[in-house]
PDB file of C-alpha atoms in Angstrom:
ATOM      1  CA  MET A1041     110.873  97.412 101.966  1.00  0.00           C
ATOM      2  CA  VAL A1042     111.975  96.617 105.383  1.00  0.00           C
ATOM      3  CA  LEU A1043     108.822  95.653 107.644  1.00  0.00           C
ATOM      4  CA  PRO A1044     108.356  97.398 111.082  1.00  0.00           C
ATOM      5  CA  PRO A1045     109.194  95.084 114.135  1.00  0.00           C
ATOM      6  CA  LYS A1046     105.553  94.516 114.953  1.00  0.00           C
ATOM      7  CA  GLU A1047     104.605  93.240 111.538  1.00  0.00           C
ATOM      8  CA  LEU A1048     107.816  90.721 111.652  1.00  0.00           C
ATOM      9  CA  GLN A1049     106.601  89.526 115.202  1.00  0.00           C
ATOM     10  CA  GLU A1050     102.954  88.857 113.983  1.00  0.00           C
ATOM     11  CA  ARG A1051     104.321  87.002 110.580  1.00  0.00           C
ATOM     12  CA  ARG A1052     106.835  85.594 113.009  1.00  0.00           C
ATOM     13  CA  LEU A1053     103.700  84.063 115.248  1.00  0.00           C
ATOM     14  CA  ASP A1054     101.731  83.235 111.623  1.00  0.00           C
ATOM     15  CA  GLN A1055     104.441  80.803 110.776  1.00  0.00           C
ATOM     16  CA  ALA A1056     104.546  79.499 114.229  1.00  0.00           C
ATOM     17  CA  ALA A1057     100.677  78.857 114.196  1.00  0.00           C
ATOM     18  CA  ARG A1058     101.089  77.403 110.815  1.00  0.00           C
ATOM     19  CA  ALA A1059     103.233  75.526 111.794  1.00  0.00           C
ATOM     20  CA  ALA A1060     101.939  74.027 114.870  1.00  0.00           C
ATOM     21  CA  TRP A1061      98.482  73.408 113.710  1.00  0.00           C
ATOM     22  CA  LEU A1062     100.280  71.028 110.933  1.00  0.00           C
ATOM     23  CA  TYR A1063     102.064  69.366 113.594  1.00  0.00           C
ATOM     24  CA  TYR A1064      99.960  69.107 116.287  1.00  0.00           C
ATOM     25  CA  ILE A1065      96.541  68.769 114.870  1.00  0.00           C
ATOM     26  CA  ALA A1066      96.672  67.869 111.487  1.00  0.00           C
ATOM     27  CA  GLY A1067      99.246  64.996 112.515  1.00  0.00           C
ATOM     28  CA  ASN A1068     102.213  66.093 110.031  1.00  0.00           C
ATOM     29  CA  THR A1069     105.587  64.986 110.718  1.00  0.00           C
ATOM     30  CA  GLN A1070     108.296  67.327 111.471  1.00  0.00           C
ATOM     31  CA  ASP A1071     109.350  66.825 107.619  1.00  0.00           C
ATOM     32  CA  GLU A1072     106.331  67.341 105.912  1.00  0.00           C
ATOM     33  CA  VAL A1073     105.714  70.301 107.910  1.00  0.00           C
ATOM     34  CA  ALA A1074     108.938  71.624 106.514  1.00  0.00           C
ATOM     35  CA  THR A1075     108.129  70.930 103.407  1.00  0.00           C
ATOM     36  CA  LYS A1076     104.697  72.294 103.343  1.00  0.00           C
ATOM     37  CA  LEU A1077     105.815  75.585 104.366  1.00  0.00           C
ATOM     38  CA  GLY A1078     108.999  75.585 102.272  1.00  0.00           C
ATOM     39  CA  VAL A1079     111.046  75.472 104.798  1.00  0.00           C
ATOM     40  CA  SER A1080     114.248  73.234 106.852  1.00  0.00           C
ATOM     41  CA  ARG A1081     113.439  71.116 109.169  1.00  0.00           C
ATOM     42  CA  GLN A1082     115.823  72.522 111.719  1.00  0.00           C
ATOM     43  CA  THR A1083     112.931  75.977 111.027  1.00  0.00           C
ATOM     44  CA  ALA A1084     110.095  73.810 111.184  1.00  0.00           C
ATOM     45  CA  GLN A1085     111.174  72.660 114.690  1.00  0.00           C
ATOM     46  CA  ARG A1086     111.900  76.031 115.774  1.00  0.00           C
ATOM     47  CA  LEU A1087     108.771  77.262 114.815  1.00  0.00           C
ATOM     48  CA  VAL A1088     106.806  74.930 116.988  1.00  0.00           C
ATOM     49  CA  SER A1089     108.834  75.488 119.332  1.00  0.00           C
ATOM     50  CA  ILE A1090     107.834  79.107 118.875  1.00  0.00           C
ATOM     51  CA  ALA A1091     104.455  78.569 119.002  1.00  0.00           C
ATOM     52  CA  VAL A1092     104.555  76.659 122.394  1.00  0.00           C
ATOM     53  CA  SER A1093     106.580  79.385 124.110  1.00  0.00           C
ATOM     54  CA  GLU A1094     104.437  82.355 123.137  1.00  0.00           C
ATOM     55  CA  LYS A1095     101.581  79.844 124.018  1.00  0.00           C
ATOM     56  CA  LEU A1096      99.487  79.608 121.260  1.00  0.00           C
ATOM     57  CA  ILE A1097      98.806  76.077 122.082  1.00  0.00           C
ATOM     58  CA  LYS A1098      96.193  74.904 124.534  1.00  0.00           C
ATOM     59  CA  PHE A1099      94.100  72.064 123.693  1.00  0.00           C
ATOM     60  CA  ARG A1100      93.381  73.963 120.115  1.00  0.00           C
ATOM     61  CA  LEU A1101      95.401  76.608 118.391  1.00  0.00           C
ATOM     62  CA  ASP A1102      94.752  79.572 120.151  1.00  0.00           C
ATOM     63  CA  HIS A1103      95.479  81.877 117.075  1.00  0.00           C
ATOM     64  CA  PRO A1104      93.455  82.754 114.018  1.00  0.00           C
ATOM     65  CA  ILE A1105      95.467  81.550 111.625  1.00  0.00           C
ATOM     66  CA  ALA A1106      94.356  78.108 112.403  1.00  0.00           C
ATOM     67  CA  ASP A1107      91.162  78.661 110.207  1.00  0.00           C
ATOM     68  CA  CYS A1108      93.376  79.812 107.318  1.00  0.00           C
ATOM     69  CA  VAL A1109      96.033  76.632 107.786  1.00  0.00           C
ATOM     70  CA  GLU A1110      92.626  74.380 107.743  1.00  0.00           C
ATOM     71  CA  LEU A1111      91.547  76.257 104.269  1.00  0.00           C
ATOM     72  CA  GLU A1112      95.172  75.536 102.721  1.00  0.00           C
ATOM     73  CA  GLU A1113      95.064  72.022 103.587  1.00  0.00           C
ATOM     74  CA  ARG A1114      91.193  71.597 102.092  1.00  0.00           C
ATOM     75  CA  ILE A1115      92.257  73.408  98.859  1.00  0.00           C
ATOM     76  CA  ARG A1116      95.420  71.547  98.370  1.00  0.00           C
ATOM     77  CA  GLU A1117      93.760  68.455  98.602  1.00  0.00           C
ATOM     78  CA  ARG A1118      90.892  69.407  96.254  1.00  0.00           C
ATOM     79  CA  PHE A1119      92.543  70.881  93.619  1.00  0.00           C
ATOM     80  CA  GLU A1120      95.565  68.820  93.815  1.00  0.00           C
ATOM     81  CA  LEU A1121      98.333  71.299  94.484  1.00  0.00           C
ATOM     82  CA  GLN A1122     101.649  71.363  95.743  1.00  0.00           C
ATOM     83  CA  THR A1123     101.372  74.061  98.030  1.00  0.00           C
ATOM     84  CA  CYS A1124      99.024  76.723  99.066  1.00  0.00           C
ATOM     85  CA  THR A1125      99.289  79.509 101.727  1.00  0.00           C
ATOM     86  CA  VAL A1126      96.227  81.257 102.942  1.00  0.00           C
ATOM     87  CA  VAL A1127      96.652  84.767 104.660  1.00  0.00           C
ATOM     88  CA  PRO A1128      94.040  86.374 106.944  1.00  0.00           C
ATOM     89  CA  THR A1129      92.004  88.727 104.750  1.00  0.00           C
ATOM     90  CA  ALA A1130      93.233  92.532 104.881  1.00  0.00           C
ATOM     91  CA  ASP A1131      91.240  95.644 104.517  1.00  0.00           C
ATOM     92  CA  ALA A1132      90.788  96.131 100.729  1.00  0.00           C
ATOM     93  CA  ALA A1133      93.080  99.238 100.923  1.00  0.00           C
ATOM     94  CA  LEU A1134      95.926  97.495 102.234  1.00  0.00           C
ATOM     95  CA  VAL A1135      95.701  94.213 100.339  1.00  0.00           C
ATOM     96  CA  GLN A1136      98.652  95.342  97.829  1.00  0.00           C
ATOM     97  CA  SER A1137     101.032  95.685 101.162  1.00  0.00           C
ATOM     98  CA  GLY A1138      99.771  93.347 103.314  1.00  0.00           C
ATOM     99  CA  GLY A1139      99.815  89.457 104.278  1.00  0.00           C
ATOM    100  CA  LEU A1140      99.274  88.091 100.465  1.00  0.00           C
ATOM    101  CA  ALA A1141     102.504  90.353  99.071  1.00  0.00           C
ATOM    102  CA  VAL A1142     104.336  89.432 102.375  1.00  0.00           C
ATOM    103  CA  ALA A1143     103.303  85.599 101.852  1.00  0.00           C
ATOM    104  CA  LEU A1144     104.883  85.329  98.372  1.00  0.00           C
ATOM    105  CA  ALA A1145     107.928  87.455  99.470  1.00  0.00           C
ATOM    106  CA  GLU A1146     108.859  84.443 101.373  1.00  0.00           C
ATOM    107  CA  TYR A1147     108.103  81.896  98.415  1.00  0.00           C
ATOM    108  CA  ILE A1148     110.360  84.206  96.515  1.00  0.00           C
ATOM    109  CA  GLU A1149     113.105  84.555  98.944  1.00  0.00           C
ATOM    110  CA  ASN A1150     113.260  80.980  99.224  1.00  0.00           C
ATOM    111  CA  ALA A1151     113.996  80.366  95.581  1.00  0.00           C
ATOM    112  CA  LEU A1152     116.570  82.903  96.142  1.00  0.00           C
ATOM    113  CA  SER A1153     118.035  81.147  98.980  1.00  0.00           C
ATOM    114  CA  ALA A1154     119.180  78.182  96.908  1.00  0.00           C
ATOM    115  CA  PRO A1155     122.907  77.576  96.925  1.00  0.00           C
ATOM    116  CA  GLU A1156     123.090  76.327  93.375  1.00  0.00           C
ATOM    117  CA  PRO A1157     122.513  78.653  90.046  1.00  0.00           C
ATOM    118  CA  THR A1158     118.914  78.735  89.828  1.00  0.00           C
ATOM    119  CA  VAL A1159     116.434  80.444  87.229  1.00  0.00           C
ATOM    120  CA  ILE A1160     113.184  81.689  88.353  1.00  0.00           C
ATOM    121  CA  GLY A1161     110.659  82.954  86.487  1.00  0.00           C
ATOM    122  CA  LEU A1162     108.025  85.998  86.932  1.00  0.00           C
ATOM    123  CA  SER A1163     105.165  87.529  85.031  1.00  0.00           C
ATOM    124  CA  THR A1164     103.995  91.038  85.928  1.00  0.00           C
ATOM    125  CA  GLY A1165     101.625  93.111  88.107  1.00  0.00           C
ATOM    126  CA  ARG A1166     100.482  94.498  91.222  1.00  0.00           C
ATOM    127  CA  THR A1167     101.017  92.028  93.610  1.00  0.00           C
ATOM    128  CA  LEU A1168     104.301  90.775  92.007  1.00  0.00           C
ATOM    129  CA  LEU A1169     105.689  93.971  92.119  1.00  0.00           C
ATOM    130  CA  ALA A1170     104.723  94.748  96.280  1.00  0.00           C
ATOM    131  CA  ALA A1171     105.866  91.137  97.092  1.00  0.00           C
ATOM    132  CA  VAL A1172     109.150  91.731  95.412  1.00  0.00           C
ATOM    133  CA  ASN A1173     109.631  95.275  97.406  1.00  0.00           C
ATOM    134  CA  GLU A1174     109.380  93.218 100.255  1.00  0.00           C
ATOM    135  CA  VAL A1175     112.185  90.945  99.696  1.00  0.00           C
ATOM    136  CA  PRO A1176     115.680  91.424 100.923  1.00  0.00           C
ATOM    137  CA  THR A1177     118.394  92.636  99.519  1.00  0.00           C
ATOM    138  CA  MET A1178     120.639  88.795  98.853  1.00  0.00           C
ATOM    139  CA  ASN A1179     124.025  88.837  96.822  1.00  0.00           C
ATOM    140  CA  GLN A1180     122.935  85.917  94.411  1.00  0.00           C
ATOM    141  CA  PRO A1181     124.867  86.924  91.008  1.00  0.00           C
ATOM    142  CA  ASP A1182     124.738  83.076  89.552  1.00  0.00           C
ATOM    143  CA  HIS A1183     121.278  83.031  89.841  1.00  0.00           C
ATOM    144  CA  LYS A1184     118.721  83.871  86.421  1.00  0.00           C
ATOM    145  CA  ILE A1185     115.547  85.627  86.813  1.00  0.00           C
ATOM    146  CA  ILE A1186     113.254  85.485  83.743  1.00  0.00           C
ATOM    147  CA  SER A1187     110.268  87.424  82.442  1.00  0.00           C
ATOM    148  CA  LEU A1188     107.463  85.148  81.548  1.00  0.00           C
ATOM    149  CA  ILE A1189     105.688  87.552  79.903  1.00  0.00           C
ATOM    150  CA  GLY A1190     106.062  90.562  77.400  1.00  0.00           C
ATOM    151  CA  ALA A1191     106.292  93.904  79.691  1.00  0.00           C
ATOM    152  CA  MET A1192     105.417  96.302  76.951  1.00  0.00           C
ATOM    153  CA  SER A1193     101.628  97.416  75.144  1.00  0.00           C
ATOM    154  CA  ARG A1194     102.226  97.064  71.005  1.00  0.00           C
ATOM    155  CA  ASP A1195     102.666 100.582  70.883  1.00  0.00           C
ATOM    156  CA  GLY A1196     106.158 100.464  72.896  1.00  0.00           C
ATOM    157  CA  ARG A1197     104.997 101.622  76.651  1.00  0.00           C
ATOM    158  CA  ALA A1198     106.576  99.793  79.197  1.00  0.00           C
ATOM    159  CA  SER A1199     104.320  98.400  81.910  1.00  0.00           C
ATOM    160  CA  HIS A1200     104.588 100.153  85.256  1.00  0.00           C
ATOM    161  CA  TYR A1201     104.203  96.320  87.273  1.00  0.00           C
ATOM    162  CA  GLU A1202     107.358  94.990  85.141  1.00  0.00           C
ATOM    163  CA  VAL A1203     109.189  93.286  88.196  1.00  0.00           C
ATOM    164  CA  VAL A1204     112.261  91.229  86.666  1.00  0.00           C
ATOM    165  CA  SER A1205     114.733  94.095  86.999  1.00  0.00           C
ATOM    166  CA  ARG A1206     113.593  95.232  89.793  1.00  0.00           C
ATOM    167  CA  LEU A1207     114.218  91.680  91.729  1.00  0.00           C
ATOM    168  CA  ALA A1208     117.592  91.105  89.719  1.00  0.00           C
ATOM    169  CA  ASP A1209     118.989  94.334  91.111  1.00  0.00           C
ATOM    170  CA  LYS A1210     117.687  93.298  94.525  1.00  0.00           C
ATOM    171  CA  ALA A1211     119.355  90.078  94.612  1.00  0.00           C
ATOM    172  CA  ASN A1212     122.332  91.005  92.595  1.00  0.00           C
ATOM    173  CA  ALA A1213     120.994  88.116  89.931  1.00  0.00           C
ATOM    174  CA  GLN A1214     121.597  87.887  86.115  1.00  0.00           C
ATOM    175  CA  CYS A1215     118.376  89.644  84.333  1.00  0.00           C
ATOM    176  CA  PHE A1216     116.470  88.599  81.310  1.00  0.00           C
ATOM    177  CA  PRO A1217     113.530  90.706  80.899  1.00  0.00           C
ATOM    178  CA  MET A1218     111.031  89.916  77.765  1.00  0.00           C
ATOM    179  CA  PRO A1219     111.913  91.630  74.676  1.00  0.00           C
ATOM    180  CA  THR A1220     108.357  91.610  73.472  1.00  0.00           C
ATOM    181  CA  PRO A1221     104.678  93.277  73.853  1.00  0.00           C
ATOM    182  CA  VAL A1222     102.197  91.234  76.167  1.00  0.00           C
ATOM    183  CA  VAL A1223      99.813  90.760  73.087  1.00  0.00           C
ATOM    184  CA  THR A1224     101.642  91.429  69.351  1.00  0.00           C
ATOM    185  CA  SER A1225      99.414  93.152  66.779  1.00  0.00           C
ATOM    186  CA  THR A1226      99.575  89.821  64.308  1.00  0.00           C
ATOM    187  CA  ILE A1227     100.370  86.163  64.388  1.00  0.00           C
ATOM    188  CA  GLU A1228     103.618  86.965  62.201  1.00  0.00           C
ATOM    189  CA  GLU A1229     104.818  89.533  64.210  1.00  0.00           C
ATOM    190  CA  ARG A1230     104.687  87.334  67.427  1.00  0.00           C
ATOM    191  CA  GLU A1231     106.317  84.625  65.316  1.00  0.00           C
ATOM    192  CA  LEU A1232     109.046  87.258  64.172  1.00  0.00           C
ATOM    193  CA  LEU A1233     109.667  88.287  67.935  1.00  0.00           C
ATOM    194  CA  GLN A1234     110.056  85.107  68.997  1.00  0.00           C
ATOM    195  CA  SER A1235     112.376  83.703  66.613  1.00  0.00           C
ATOM    196  CA  GLN A1236     114.832  86.008  67.746  1.00  0.00           C
ATOM    197  CA  ARG A1237     117.891  84.785  69.829  1.00  0.00           C
ATOM    198  CA  SER A1238     116.783  86.718  72.993  1.00  0.00           C
ATOM    199  CA  TYR A1239     113.535  85.067  73.265  1.00  0.00           C
ATOM    200  CA  GLN A1240     115.281  81.811  72.268  1.00  0.00           C
ATOM    201  CA  THR A1241     117.276  82.407  75.109  1.00  0.00           C
ATOM    202  CA  ILE A1242     114.671  83.205  77.706  1.00  0.00           C
ATOM    203  CA  LEU A1243     112.671  80.105  76.703  1.00  0.00           C
ATOM    204  CA  SER A1244     115.478  77.639  77.003  1.00  0.00           C
ATOM    205  CA  LEU A1245     116.149  79.163  80.734  1.00  0.00           C
ATOM    206  CA  ALA A1246     112.430  78.791  81.494  1.00  0.00           C
ATOM    207  CA  GLU A1247     112.306  74.866  80.358  1.00  0.00           C
ATOM    208  CA  LYS A1248     115.183  74.852  83.806  1.00  0.00           C
ATOM    209  CA  ALA A1249     112.981  77.092  86.457  1.00  0.00           C
ATOM    210  CA  CYS A1250     113.070  75.876  89.378  1.00  0.00           C
ATOM    211  CA  ALA A1251     110.027  78.414  90.317  1.00  0.00           C
ATOM    212  CA  CYS A1252     107.668  80.370  88.368  1.00  0.00           C
ATOM    213  CA  PHE A1253     105.705  83.024  90.292  1.00  0.00           C
ATOM    214  CA  VAL A1254     102.421  84.903  88.289  1.00  0.00           C
ATOM    215  CA  GLY A1255      99.414  86.795  89.389  1.00  0.00           C
ATOM    216  CA  VAL A1256      95.808  85.977  88.011  1.00  0.00           C
ATOM    217  CA  CYS A1257      93.418  87.986  86.729  1.00  0.00           C
ATOM    218  CA  GLU A1258      89.681  88.411  85.797  1.00  0.00           C
ATOM    219  CA  ILE A1259      88.704  88.725  81.887  1.00  0.00           C
ATOM    220  CA  ALA A1260      86.084  91.480  82.230  1.00  0.00           C
ATOM    221  CA  TRP A1261      85.552  95.383  81.308  1.00  0.00           C
ATOM    222  CA  ASN A1262      88.242  97.037  82.656  1.00  0.00           C
ATOM    223  CA  CYS A1263      90.146  94.542  83.794  1.00  0.00           C
ATOM    224  CA  PRO A1264      94.166  95.036  84.562  1.00  0.00           C
ATOM    225  CA  LEU A1265      95.097  93.929  80.891  1.00  0.00           C
ATOM    226  CA  GLN A1266      92.871  96.156  79.327  1.00  0.00           C
ATOM    227  CA  ARG A1267      93.127  99.348  82.027  1.00  0.00           C
ATOM    228  CA  ASP A1268      97.088  98.850  81.466  1.00  0.00           C
ATOM    229  CA  GLY A1269      96.887  99.439  77.691  1.00  0.00           C
ATOM    230  CA  PHE A1270      97.776  95.629  76.685  1.00  0.00           C
ATOM    231  CA  LEU A1271      94.118  94.620  75.473  1.00  0.00           C
ATOM    232  CA  THR A1272      91.467  96.955  73.402  1.00  0.00           C
ATOM    233  CA  GLU A1273      88.174  96.919  74.453  1.00  0.00           C
ATOM    234  CA  ALA A1274      87.557  95.089  71.714  1.00  0.00           C
ATOM    235  CA  GLU A1275      89.630  92.068  72.560  1.00  0.00           C
ATOM    236  CA  VAL A1276      88.596  92.006  75.745  1.00  0.00           C
ATOM    237  CA  VAL A1277      85.048  91.780  74.644  1.00  0.00           C
ATOM    238  CA  GLU A1278      85.701  89.188  72.187  1.00  0.00           C
ATOM    239  CA  LEU A1279      87.504  86.994  75.083  1.00  0.00           C
ATOM    240  CA  ALA A1280      84.523  87.621  77.353  1.00  0.00           C
ATOM    241  CA  ASP A1281      81.947  85.999  74.180  1.00  0.00           C
ATOM    242  CA  ARG A1282      84.507  83.017  73.936  1.00  0.00           C
ATOM    243  CA  GLY A1283      83.945  82.313  77.475  1.00  0.00           C
ATOM    244  CA  ALA A1284      87.133  83.788  79.262  1.00  0.00           C
ATOM    245  CA  VAL A1285      86.942  84.484  82.887  1.00  0.00           C
ATOM    246  CA  GLY A1286      90.880  84.891  83.577  1.00  0.00           C
ATOM    247  CA  GLU A1287      94.591  85.131  82.753  1.00  0.00           C
ATOM    248  CA  ILE A1288      97.856  83.969  83.703  1.00  0.00           C
ATOM    249  CA  ALA A1289     100.818  85.877  81.786  1.00  0.00           C
ATOM    250  CA  GLY A1290      98.255  87.140  79.113  1.00  0.00           C
ATOM    251  CA  TRP A1291      96.827  83.427  78.078  1.00  0.00           C
ATOM    252  CA  ALA A1292      93.255  83.480  78.621  1.00  0.00           C
ATOM    253  CA  PHE A1293      91.257  80.499  79.972  1.00  0.00           C
ATOM    254  CA  ASN A1294      87.556  79.843  80.404  1.00  0.00           C
ATOM    255  CA  ALA A1295      86.043  78.631  83.472  1.00  0.00           C
ATOM    256  CA  ALA A1296      87.241  75.018  83.243  1.00  0.00           C
ATOM    257  CA  GLY A1297      90.568  75.993  82.991  1.00  0.00           C
ATOM    258  CA  GLN A1298      91.114  75.366  79.210  1.00  0.00           C
ATOM    259  CA  VAL A1299      93.322  77.714  77.536  1.00  0.00           C
ATOM    260  CA  LEU A1300      91.412  79.454  74.498  1.00  0.00           C
ATOM    261  CA  GLU A1301      92.216  78.676  71.092  1.00  0.00           C
ATOM    262  CA  GLY A1302      92.067  81.651  68.719  1.00  0.00           C
ATOM    263  CA  CYS A1303      91.532  85.160  69.615  1.00  0.00           C
ATOM    264  CA  THR A1304      94.689  87.127  71.796  1.00  0.00           C
ATOM    265  CA  ASN A1305      95.780  83.744  72.655  1.00  0.00           C
ATOM    266  CA  ASP A1306      97.298  83.421  69.131  1.00  0.00           C
ATOM    267  CA  ARG A1307      99.520  86.605  69.313  1.00  0.00           C
ATOM    268  CA  VAL A1308     100.469  86.085  72.908  1.00  0.00           C
ATOM    269  CA  ALA A1309     104.089  86.516  72.954  1.00  0.00           C
ATOM    270  CA  GLY A1310     105.564  84.936  76.186  1.00  0.00           C
ATOM    271  CA  ILE A1311     106.230  81.959  77.431  1.00  0.00           C
ATOM    272  CA  PRO A1312     103.802  79.096  76.586  1.00  0.00           C
ATOM    273  CA  MET A1313     101.179  78.009  79.176  1.00  0.00           C
ATOM    274  CA  SER A1314     101.801  74.541  78.048  1.00  0.00           C
ATOM    275  CA  LEU A1315     105.310  75.143  79.441  1.00  0.00           C
ATOM    276  CA  MET A1316     104.599  77.056  82.404  1.00  0.00           C
ATOM    277  CA  GLN A1317     101.721  74.026  83.283  1.00  0.00           C
ATOM    278  CA  GLN A1318     105.254  71.802  83.307  1.00  0.00           C
ATOM    279  CA  LEU A1319     107.120  74.068  85.721  1.00  0.00           C
ATOM    280  CA  PRO A1320     106.388  74.458  89.573  1.00  0.00           C
ATOM    281  CA  THR A1321     104.330  77.698  89.136  1.00  0.00           C
ATOM    282  CA  VAL A1322     102.531  79.696  92.360  1.00  0.00           C
ATOM    283  CA  ALA A1323     100.360  82.357  91.519  1.00  0.00           C
ATOM    284  CA  ALA A1324      99.325  84.847  93.814  1.00  0.00           C
ATOM    285  CA  GLY A1325      95.337  86.764  93.658  1.00  0.00           C
ATOM    286  CA  SER A1326      92.789  87.198  95.957  1.00  0.00           C
ATOM    287  CA  GLY A1327      89.417  89.367  95.851  1.00  0.00           C
ATOM    288  CA  SER A1328      85.841  88.229  94.797  1.00  0.00           C
ATOM    289  CA  ASN A1329      86.373  89.529  91.266  1.00  0.00           C
ATOM    290  CA  LYS A1330      89.200  87.182  91.039  1.00  0.00           C
ATOM    291  CA  VAL A1331      87.238  83.873  92.248  1.00  0.00           C
ATOM    292  CA  GLN A1332      85.983  82.754  89.040  1.00  0.00           C
ATOM    293  CA  ALA A1333      89.701  83.252  87.324  1.00  0.00           C
ATOM    294  CA  ILE A1334      91.500  81.453  90.212  1.00  0.00           C
ATOM    295  CA  ARG A1335      88.786  78.720  90.562  1.00  0.00           C
ATOM    296  CA  GLY A1336      89.298  78.182  86.488  1.00  0.00           C
ATOM    297  CA  ALA A1337      92.928  78.225  86.830  1.00  0.00           C
ATOM    298  CA  LEU A1338      92.774  75.317  89.750  1.00  0.00           C
ATOM    299  CA  ARG A1339      90.213  72.878  87.867  1.00  0.00           C
ATOM    300  CA  GLY A1340      92.563  73.041  84.862  1.00  0.00           C
ATOM    301  CA  ARG A1341      95.298  72.219  86.408  1.00  0.00           C
ATOM    302  CA  LEU A1342      97.289  75.616  85.466  1.00  0.00           C
ATOM    303  CA  LEU A1343      99.076  75.980  88.762  1.00  0.00           C
ATOM    304  CA  SER A1344     101.068  73.696  91.134  1.00  0.00           C
ATOM    305  CA  GLY A1345     100.616  76.247  94.215  1.00  0.00           C
ATOM    306  CA  LEU A1346      98.437  79.084  95.268  1.00  0.00           C
ATOM    307  CA  ILE A1347      98.796  82.197  97.490  1.00  0.00           C
ATOM    308  CA  THR A1348      95.397  84.105  98.656  1.00  0.00           C
ATOM    309  CA  ASP A1349      93.324  85.272 101.319  1.00  0.00           C
ATOM    310  CA  GLN A1350      90.666  83.771 103.850  1.00  0.00           C
ATOM    311  CA  ALA A1351      88.069  85.219 102.027  1.00  0.00           C
ATOM    312  CA  THR A1352      88.964  84.343  98.557  1.00  0.00           C
ATOM    313  CA  ALA A1353      89.606  80.477 100.037  1.00  0.00           C
ATOM    314  CA  GLY A1354      86.535  80.253 101.402  1.00  0.00           C
ATOM    315  CA  ALA A1355      84.696  81.287  98.123  1.00  0.00           C
ATOM    316  CA  LEU A1356      86.824  79.174  95.901  1.00  0.00           C
ATOM    317  CA  LEU A1357      85.589  76.053  97.835  1.00  0.00           C
ATOM    318  CA  VAL A1358      81.990  76.653  97.376  1.00  0.00           C
ATOM    319  CA  GLY A1359      81.900  76.618  93.808  1.00  0.00           C
TER     320      GLY A1359
END
């Protein structure tokens, strides 16, 4: 979906404001600004110039995004993240199509823009789907888009939020969907599925991924995994009783960010969390219901990057 001109202009000013804050206020060099924004040095220079020409800079940054950039710096430092993006909090009804999805789309587009053959991993979910819809059409036939998580329930029902094939179509890239349920019925079933050549191919590709993009969801009654049919009511209750507060790509973890032993984690058929922790894995998520889950993931160093909104970022720094 192509953004309207007004929204494109607002997004351009947001990026310019971020660059200006990092350069003029935080004292970063242009190379450091480029690294933190995930753009080239030339683009960073241009963004700073835009901030000047648009009169965003006076004695202080005259743009509301400055508060977001300050939160980014604090979260990045506190949780030792490689990257963090905080967008202004939108109306709840607009979250899925608002700044969070656009910011994630920029990360995905940047990864897809690599000139050399690249492997990119994705989980599933509403925010990821909204982000993929924002990614422009590209032509990257040598790139590989892989699933980090199964995309069906145990009875074979497909997920409405599978995004790998959609992104591969947009980028004209090679597509590697995960041919498994999110959680299998038995450990033996998981072992059998993971012994198949198709799974082993995706696992091998995942080890070479230059970027992975995931969602973070809470573990609670009627949480997304339960609502979408991937976990039963009894399984959600068991996870909650064991202290689970959130999940990433099906893997449940507690408030300290420790991946639980046993429970449904014995039957998750996707890419191991231990591998995702070694990869550049960026999560997108926001909302009061996800604060505990996101904070746990950050405490456990399950992520290398985070995209969230201003209200969530502020809450993350309180605990």
